[in-house]
Tab-separated table of C-alpha atoms in Angstrom:
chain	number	residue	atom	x	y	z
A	1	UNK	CA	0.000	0.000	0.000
A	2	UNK	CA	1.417	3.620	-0.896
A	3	UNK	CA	2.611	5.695	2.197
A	4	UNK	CA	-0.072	8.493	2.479
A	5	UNK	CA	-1.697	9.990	5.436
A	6	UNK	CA	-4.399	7.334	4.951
A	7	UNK	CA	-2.530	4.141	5.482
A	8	UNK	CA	-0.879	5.561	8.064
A	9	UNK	CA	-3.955	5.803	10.107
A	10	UNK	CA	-4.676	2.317	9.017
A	11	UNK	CA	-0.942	0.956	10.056
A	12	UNK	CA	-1.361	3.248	13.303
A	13	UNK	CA	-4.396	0.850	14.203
A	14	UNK	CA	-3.431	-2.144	13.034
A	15	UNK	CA	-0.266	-1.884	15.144
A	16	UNK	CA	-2.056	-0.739	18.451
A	17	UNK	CA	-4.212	-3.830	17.539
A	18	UNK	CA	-1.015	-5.877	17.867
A	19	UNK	CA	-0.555	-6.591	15.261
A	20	UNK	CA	2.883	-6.136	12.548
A	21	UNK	CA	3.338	-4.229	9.707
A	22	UNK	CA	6.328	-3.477	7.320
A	23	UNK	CA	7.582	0.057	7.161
A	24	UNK	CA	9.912	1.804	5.299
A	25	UNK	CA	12.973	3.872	6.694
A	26	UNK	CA	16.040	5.943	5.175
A	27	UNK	CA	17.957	2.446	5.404
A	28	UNK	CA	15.877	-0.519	4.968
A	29	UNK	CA	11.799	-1.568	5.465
A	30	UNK	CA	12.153	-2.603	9.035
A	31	UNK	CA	8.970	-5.298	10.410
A	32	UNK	CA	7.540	-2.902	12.680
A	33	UNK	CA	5.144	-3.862	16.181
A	34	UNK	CA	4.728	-2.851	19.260
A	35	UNK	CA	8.159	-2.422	21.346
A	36	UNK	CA	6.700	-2.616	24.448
A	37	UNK	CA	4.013	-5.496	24.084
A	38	UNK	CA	6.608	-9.288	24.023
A	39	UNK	CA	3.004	-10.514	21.936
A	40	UNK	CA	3.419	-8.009	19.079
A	41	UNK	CA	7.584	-8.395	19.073
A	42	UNK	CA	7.102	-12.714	19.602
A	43	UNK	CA	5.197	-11.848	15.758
A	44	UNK	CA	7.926	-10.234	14.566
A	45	UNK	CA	10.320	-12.907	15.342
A	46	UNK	CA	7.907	-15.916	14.110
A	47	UNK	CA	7.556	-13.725	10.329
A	48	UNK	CA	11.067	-13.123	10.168
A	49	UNK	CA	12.395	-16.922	11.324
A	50	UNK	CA	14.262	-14.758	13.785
A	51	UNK	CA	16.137	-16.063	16.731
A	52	UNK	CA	14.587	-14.760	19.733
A	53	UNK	CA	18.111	-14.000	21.429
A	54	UNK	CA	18.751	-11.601	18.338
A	55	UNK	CA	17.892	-7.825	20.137
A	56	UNK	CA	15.258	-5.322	18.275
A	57	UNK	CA	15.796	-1.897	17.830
A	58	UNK	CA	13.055	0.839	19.536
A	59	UNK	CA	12.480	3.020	16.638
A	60	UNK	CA	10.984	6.341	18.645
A	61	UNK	CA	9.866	10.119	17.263
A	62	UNK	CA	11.084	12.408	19.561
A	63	UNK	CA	14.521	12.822	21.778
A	64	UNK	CA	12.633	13.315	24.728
A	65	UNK	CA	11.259	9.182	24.961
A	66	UNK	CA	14.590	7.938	25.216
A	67	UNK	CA	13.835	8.877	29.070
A	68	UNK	CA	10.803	7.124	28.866
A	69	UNK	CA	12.395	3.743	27.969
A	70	UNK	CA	16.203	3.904	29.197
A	71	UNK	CA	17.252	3.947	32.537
A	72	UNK	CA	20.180	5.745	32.613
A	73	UNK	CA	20.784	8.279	29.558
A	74	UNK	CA	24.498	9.363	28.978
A	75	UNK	CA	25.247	12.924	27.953
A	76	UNK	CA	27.212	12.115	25.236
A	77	UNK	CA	23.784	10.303	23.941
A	78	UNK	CA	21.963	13.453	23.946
A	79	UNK	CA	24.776	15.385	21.385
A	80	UNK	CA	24.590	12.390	18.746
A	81	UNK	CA	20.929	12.465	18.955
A	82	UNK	CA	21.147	16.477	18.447
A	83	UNK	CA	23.633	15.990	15.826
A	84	UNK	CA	22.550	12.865	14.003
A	85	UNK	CA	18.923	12.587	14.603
A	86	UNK	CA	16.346	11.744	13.043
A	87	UNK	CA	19.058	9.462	10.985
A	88	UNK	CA	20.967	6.217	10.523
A	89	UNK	CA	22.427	6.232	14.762
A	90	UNK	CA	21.115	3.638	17.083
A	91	UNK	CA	22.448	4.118	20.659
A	92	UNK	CA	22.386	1.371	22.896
A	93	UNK	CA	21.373	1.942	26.559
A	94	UNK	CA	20.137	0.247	29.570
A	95	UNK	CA	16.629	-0.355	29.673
A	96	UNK	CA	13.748	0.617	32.211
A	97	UNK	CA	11.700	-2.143	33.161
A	98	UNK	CA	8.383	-1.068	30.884
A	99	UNK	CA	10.735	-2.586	27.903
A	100	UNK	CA	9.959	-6.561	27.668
A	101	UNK	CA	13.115	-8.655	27.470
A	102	UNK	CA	11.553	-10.143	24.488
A	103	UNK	CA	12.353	-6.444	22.728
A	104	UNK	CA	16.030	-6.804	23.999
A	105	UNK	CA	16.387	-10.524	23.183
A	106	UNK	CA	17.300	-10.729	26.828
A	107	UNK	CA	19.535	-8.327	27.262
A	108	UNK	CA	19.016	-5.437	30.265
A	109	UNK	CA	19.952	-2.873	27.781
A	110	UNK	CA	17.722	-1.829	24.704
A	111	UNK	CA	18.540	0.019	21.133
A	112	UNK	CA	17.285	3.582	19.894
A	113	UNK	CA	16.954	5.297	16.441
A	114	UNK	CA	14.983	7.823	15.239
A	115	UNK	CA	14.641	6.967	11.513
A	116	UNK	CA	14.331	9.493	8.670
A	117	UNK	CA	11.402	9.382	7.042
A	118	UNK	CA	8.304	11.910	7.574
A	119	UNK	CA	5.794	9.580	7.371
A	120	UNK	CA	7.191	6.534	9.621
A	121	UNK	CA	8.203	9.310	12.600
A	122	UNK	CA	4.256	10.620	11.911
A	123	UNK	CA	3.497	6.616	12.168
A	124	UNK	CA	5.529	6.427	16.122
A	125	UNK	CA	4.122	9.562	16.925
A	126	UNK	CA	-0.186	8.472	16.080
A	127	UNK	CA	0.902	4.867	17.515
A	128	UNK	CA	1.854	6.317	20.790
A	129	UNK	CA	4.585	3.688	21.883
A	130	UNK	CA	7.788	2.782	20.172
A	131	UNK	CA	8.376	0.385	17.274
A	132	UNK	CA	10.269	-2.329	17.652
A	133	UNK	CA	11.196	-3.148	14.005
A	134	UNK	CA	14.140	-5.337	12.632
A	135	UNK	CA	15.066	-5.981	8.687
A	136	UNK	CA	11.870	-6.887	6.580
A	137	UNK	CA	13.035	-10.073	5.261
A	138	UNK	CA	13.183	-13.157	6.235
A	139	UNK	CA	16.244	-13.805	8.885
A	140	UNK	CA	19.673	-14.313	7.293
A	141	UNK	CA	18.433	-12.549	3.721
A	142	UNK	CA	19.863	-9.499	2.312
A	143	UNK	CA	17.842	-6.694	3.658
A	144	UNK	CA	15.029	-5.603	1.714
A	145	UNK	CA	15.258	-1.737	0.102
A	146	UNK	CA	12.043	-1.711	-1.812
A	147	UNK	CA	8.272	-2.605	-0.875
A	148	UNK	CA	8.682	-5.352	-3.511
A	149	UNK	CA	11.762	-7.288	-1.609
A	150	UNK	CA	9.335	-7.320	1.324
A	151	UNK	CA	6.400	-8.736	-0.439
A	152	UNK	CA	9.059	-11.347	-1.637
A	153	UNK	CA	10.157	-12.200	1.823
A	154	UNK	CA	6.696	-11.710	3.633
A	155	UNK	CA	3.810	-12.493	1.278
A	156	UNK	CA	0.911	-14.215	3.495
A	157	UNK	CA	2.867	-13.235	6.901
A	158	UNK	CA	1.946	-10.124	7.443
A	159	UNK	CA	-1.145	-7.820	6.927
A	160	UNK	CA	0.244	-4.729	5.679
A	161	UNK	CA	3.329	-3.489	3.736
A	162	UNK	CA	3.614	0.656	3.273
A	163	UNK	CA	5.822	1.849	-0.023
A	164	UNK	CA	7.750	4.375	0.522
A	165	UNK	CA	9.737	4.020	-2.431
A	166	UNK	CA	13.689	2.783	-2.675
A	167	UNK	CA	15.006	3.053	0.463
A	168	UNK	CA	18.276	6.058	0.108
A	169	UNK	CA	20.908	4.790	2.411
A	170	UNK	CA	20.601	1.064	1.753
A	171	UNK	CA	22.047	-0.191	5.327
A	172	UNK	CA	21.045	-0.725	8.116
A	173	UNK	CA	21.886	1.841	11.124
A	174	UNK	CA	25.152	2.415	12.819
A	175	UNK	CA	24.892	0.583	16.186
A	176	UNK	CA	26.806	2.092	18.894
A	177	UNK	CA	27.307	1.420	22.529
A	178	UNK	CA	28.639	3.843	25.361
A	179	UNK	CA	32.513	3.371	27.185
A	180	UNK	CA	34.311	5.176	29.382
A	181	UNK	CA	36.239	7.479	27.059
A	182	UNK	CA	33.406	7.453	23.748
A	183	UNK	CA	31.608	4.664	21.908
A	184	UNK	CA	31.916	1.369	20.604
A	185	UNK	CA	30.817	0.709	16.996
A	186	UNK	CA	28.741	-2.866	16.939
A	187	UNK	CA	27.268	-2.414	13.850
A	188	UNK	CA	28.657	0.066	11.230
A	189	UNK	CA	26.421	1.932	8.941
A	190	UNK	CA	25.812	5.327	7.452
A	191	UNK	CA	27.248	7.371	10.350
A	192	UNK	CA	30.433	6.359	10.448
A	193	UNK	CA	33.615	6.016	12.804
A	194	UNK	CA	35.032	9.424	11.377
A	195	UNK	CA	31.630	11.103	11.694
A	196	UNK	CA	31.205	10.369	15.066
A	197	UNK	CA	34.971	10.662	15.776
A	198	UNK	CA	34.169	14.093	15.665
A	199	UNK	CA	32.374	14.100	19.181
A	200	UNK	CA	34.598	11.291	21.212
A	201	UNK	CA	37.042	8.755	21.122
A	202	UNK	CA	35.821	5.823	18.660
A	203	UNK	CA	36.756	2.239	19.308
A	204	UNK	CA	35.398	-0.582	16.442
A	205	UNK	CA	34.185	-3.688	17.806
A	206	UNK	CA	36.368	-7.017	16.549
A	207	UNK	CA	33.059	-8.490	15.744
A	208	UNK	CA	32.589	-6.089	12.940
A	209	UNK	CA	35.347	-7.949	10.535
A	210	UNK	CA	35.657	-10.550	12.034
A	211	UNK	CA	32.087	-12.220	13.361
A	212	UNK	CA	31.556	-13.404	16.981
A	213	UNK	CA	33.174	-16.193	18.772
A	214	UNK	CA	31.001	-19.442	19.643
A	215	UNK	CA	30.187	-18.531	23.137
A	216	UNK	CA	29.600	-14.590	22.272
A	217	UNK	CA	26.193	-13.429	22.794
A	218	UNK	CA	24.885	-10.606	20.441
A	219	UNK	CA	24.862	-7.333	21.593
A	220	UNK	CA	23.154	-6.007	18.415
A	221	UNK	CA	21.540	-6.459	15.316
A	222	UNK	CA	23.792	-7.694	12.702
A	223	UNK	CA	26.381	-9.473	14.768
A	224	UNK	CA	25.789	-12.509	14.147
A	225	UNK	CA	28.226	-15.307	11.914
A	226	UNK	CA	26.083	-15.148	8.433
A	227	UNK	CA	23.685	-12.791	7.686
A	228	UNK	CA	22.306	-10.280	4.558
A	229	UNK	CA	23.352	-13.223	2.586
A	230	UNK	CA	21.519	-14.456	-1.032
A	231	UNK	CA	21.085	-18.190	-1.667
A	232	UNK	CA	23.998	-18.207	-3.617
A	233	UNK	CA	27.629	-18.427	-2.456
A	234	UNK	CA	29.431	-15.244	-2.242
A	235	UNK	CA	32.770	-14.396	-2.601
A	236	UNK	CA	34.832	-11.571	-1.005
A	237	UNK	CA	37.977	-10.479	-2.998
A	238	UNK	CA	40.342	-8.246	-1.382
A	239	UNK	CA	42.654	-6.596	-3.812
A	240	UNK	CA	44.378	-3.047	-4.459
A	241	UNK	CA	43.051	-2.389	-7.794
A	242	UNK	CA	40.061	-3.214	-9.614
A	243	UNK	CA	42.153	-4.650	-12.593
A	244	UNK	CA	42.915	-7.526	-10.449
A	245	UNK	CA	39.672	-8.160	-9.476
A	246	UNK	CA	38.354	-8.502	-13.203
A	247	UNK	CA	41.375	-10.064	-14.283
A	248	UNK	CA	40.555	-13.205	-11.514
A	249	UNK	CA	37.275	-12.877	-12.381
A	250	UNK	CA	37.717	-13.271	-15.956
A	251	UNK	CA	39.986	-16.311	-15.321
A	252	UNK	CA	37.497	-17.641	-12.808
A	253	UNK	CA	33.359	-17.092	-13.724
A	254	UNK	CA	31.407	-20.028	-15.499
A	255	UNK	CA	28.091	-19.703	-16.654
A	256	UNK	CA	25.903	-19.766	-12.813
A	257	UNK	CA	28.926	-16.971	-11.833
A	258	UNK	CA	27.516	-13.406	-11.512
A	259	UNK	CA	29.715	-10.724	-10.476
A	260	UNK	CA	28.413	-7.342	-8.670
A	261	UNK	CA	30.598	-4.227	-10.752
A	262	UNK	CA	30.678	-1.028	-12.044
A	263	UNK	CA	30.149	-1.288	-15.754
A	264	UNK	CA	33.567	0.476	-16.519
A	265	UNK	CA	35.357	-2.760	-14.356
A	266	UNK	CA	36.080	-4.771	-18.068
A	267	UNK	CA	34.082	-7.886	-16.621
A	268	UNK	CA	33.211	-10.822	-18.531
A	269	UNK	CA	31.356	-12.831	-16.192
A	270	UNK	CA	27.029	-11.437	-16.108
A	271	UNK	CA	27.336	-8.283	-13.618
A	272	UNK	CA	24.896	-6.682	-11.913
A	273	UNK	CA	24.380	-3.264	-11.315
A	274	UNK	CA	26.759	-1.681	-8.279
A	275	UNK	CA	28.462	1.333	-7.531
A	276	UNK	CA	32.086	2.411	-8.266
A	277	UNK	CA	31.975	4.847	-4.764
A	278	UNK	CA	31.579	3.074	-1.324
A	279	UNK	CA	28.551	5.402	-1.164
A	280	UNK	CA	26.809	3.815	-4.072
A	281	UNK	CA	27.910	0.666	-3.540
A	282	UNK	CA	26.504	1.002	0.052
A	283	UNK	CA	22.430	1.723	-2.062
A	284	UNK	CA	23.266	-1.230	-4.802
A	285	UNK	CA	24.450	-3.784	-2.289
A	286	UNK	CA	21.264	-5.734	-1.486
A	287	UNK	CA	19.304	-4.696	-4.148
A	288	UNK	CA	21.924	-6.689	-6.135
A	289	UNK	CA	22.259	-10.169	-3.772
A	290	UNK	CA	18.703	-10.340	-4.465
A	291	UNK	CA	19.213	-9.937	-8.344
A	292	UNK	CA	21.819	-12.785	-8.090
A	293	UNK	CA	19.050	-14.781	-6.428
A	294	UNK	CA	16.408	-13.986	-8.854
A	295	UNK	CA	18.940	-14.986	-11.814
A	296	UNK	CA	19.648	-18.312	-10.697
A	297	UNK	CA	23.628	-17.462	-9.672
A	298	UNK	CA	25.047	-20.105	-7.985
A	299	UNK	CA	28.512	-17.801	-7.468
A	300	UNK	CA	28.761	-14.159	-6.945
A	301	UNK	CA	32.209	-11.995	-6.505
A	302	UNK	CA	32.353	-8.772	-5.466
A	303	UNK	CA	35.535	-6.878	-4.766
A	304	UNK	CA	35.974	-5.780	-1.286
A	305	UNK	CA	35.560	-2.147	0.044
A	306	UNK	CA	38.467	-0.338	1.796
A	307	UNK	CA	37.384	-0.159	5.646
A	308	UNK	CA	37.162	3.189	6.224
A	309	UNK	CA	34.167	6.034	6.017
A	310	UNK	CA	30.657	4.318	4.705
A	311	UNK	CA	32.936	1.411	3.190
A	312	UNK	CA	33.424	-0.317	6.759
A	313	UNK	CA	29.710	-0.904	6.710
A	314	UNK	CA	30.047	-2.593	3.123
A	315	UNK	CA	32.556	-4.605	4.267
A	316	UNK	CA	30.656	-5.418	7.606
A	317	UNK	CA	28.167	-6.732	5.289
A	318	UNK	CA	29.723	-8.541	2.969
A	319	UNK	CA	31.815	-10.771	4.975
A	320	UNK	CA	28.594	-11.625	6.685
A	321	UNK	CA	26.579	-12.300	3.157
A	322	UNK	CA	30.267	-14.444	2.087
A	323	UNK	CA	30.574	-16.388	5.786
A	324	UNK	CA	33.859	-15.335	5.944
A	325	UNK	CA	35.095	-16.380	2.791
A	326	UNK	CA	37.372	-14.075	1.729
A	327	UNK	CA	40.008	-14.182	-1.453
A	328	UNK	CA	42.857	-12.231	-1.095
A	329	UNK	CA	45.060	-11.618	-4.058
């Protein structure tokens, strides 16, 4: 259903019905319900095939309600949320009791974003209560960044999916927790370490390029070993130059191989659309795993970001959507 002050009123009901609805955001459709009712969030989870130890985020309208829902709220908090809200931040804090552990996978701290988009902070705001809404796809899928990817994932699970277009960011939040001297990056996205190394001290969580060990329990969305990844296998190469990567590609495709590149990259293999800028490649990323999925690839290679600015968050994602298998020439 098109966004429009109408379905919003329907979506506001239908969620304070308890029931779920998809949404869409700057940087993906999140699977939106009640963040404060563990029946409305135990839906989300049961659409999705989530794991229930896998923590939500509280998507919220207004500053102020991060008092309503955290128990302790650092000051540091409040200048990100001046400087990068309503955007692609989520700040984790601990939570009051009002916010079920079902929200927090079972965690006594909770996430917070304000996303930006008009008409999903106009949805919060007639809802009354936060939204607890992860990735609108099925768990372990690329993120969705179109209605249609949604209806893909979610046809017959849910009642309602609002379009609000391509989604302009095309990943998921930055996830950041509070230290001593700054923050900790859990999950990097759109604000990035140099953005918010502007305010504090910015430490990067090993778990970002490297995955969590056995025992680790998931402080965030996104952590986890494989994840945004398309049926087919993918295949991280890290090189200096894109020559390289089309010259092993070239030496390397067969005819289930697809290859995400720039159309200037001199590929051979079938390519699909991607960006030459981290930036772009950041919007095309999922938009393309799903394209490999829909053509039948078996194989995809894509040439690994440098880790630095929005390209950390490519990378984040890609060595999740490859399970760690990475090609370095």
């Amino acid at each position: 259903m098109q966004i429009n002050d109408e379905s919003i009123g329907q979506a506001a009901q239908l969620l304070k019905n308890g029931e779920i609805a998809a949404i869409p955001t700057e940087t993906v459709y999140g699977l939106a319900g009640n963040g404060l009712s563990a029946d409305s969030v135990k839906k989300i989870f049961e659409a999705k095939g989530r794991p229930g130890d896998n923590p939500l985020i509280l998507h919220i309208s207004d500053i102020d309600q991060i008092f309503k829902y955290a128990q302790t709220v650092p000051d540091l908090a409040l200048k990100l949320a001046e400087k990068f809200w309503p955007g692609s931040l989520t700040m984790i804090m601990p939570k009051k009791p009002i916010v079920p552990y079902e929200t927090s996978g079972g965690l006594d701290t909770v996430a917070f974003r304000m996303p930006d988009n008009k008409y999903t902070l106009k949805l919060i705001k007639l809802c009354g209560f936060p939204l607890a809404a992860p990735s609108a796809n099925l768990s372990g899928l690329p993120s969705p960044t179109c209605a249609e990817h949604v209806y893909n994932d979610m046809k017959g699970k849910i009642p309602l999916i609002l379009d609000g277009g391509v989604c302009s960011c095309g990943l998921e939040s930055t996830v950041i927790t509070f230290t001593e001297k700054g923050v900790k990056i859990l999950r990097p996205g759109g604000v990035t370490p140099e953005m918010l190394g502007e305010f504090c001290e910015v430490e990067i969580d090993k778990a970002v390029t490297e995955g969590l060990e056995d025992n680790d329990k998931a402080l965030s969305p996104g952590m986890k070993y494989k994840h945004y990844s398309p049926k087919a296998q993918v295949y991280m190469i890290e090189c200096e130059d894109r020559s390289i990567f089309a010259e092993y590609v070239n030496k390397s495709f067969d005819e289930n191989t697809y290859v995400l590149a720039d159309d200037t990259d001199n590929i051979k293999a079938k390519t699909l659309p991607y960006g030459s800028t981290a930036t772009s490649e950041a919007a095309e990323l999922f938009a393309g795993l799903r394209k490999a999925d829909e053509m039948g690839a078996e194989k995809v290679y894509v040439m690994a970001p440098k880790k630095e600015g929005i390209g950390l968050a490519v990378y984040n994602r890609l060595i999740r959507a490859a399970a760690f298998k990475v090609i370095k020439l």
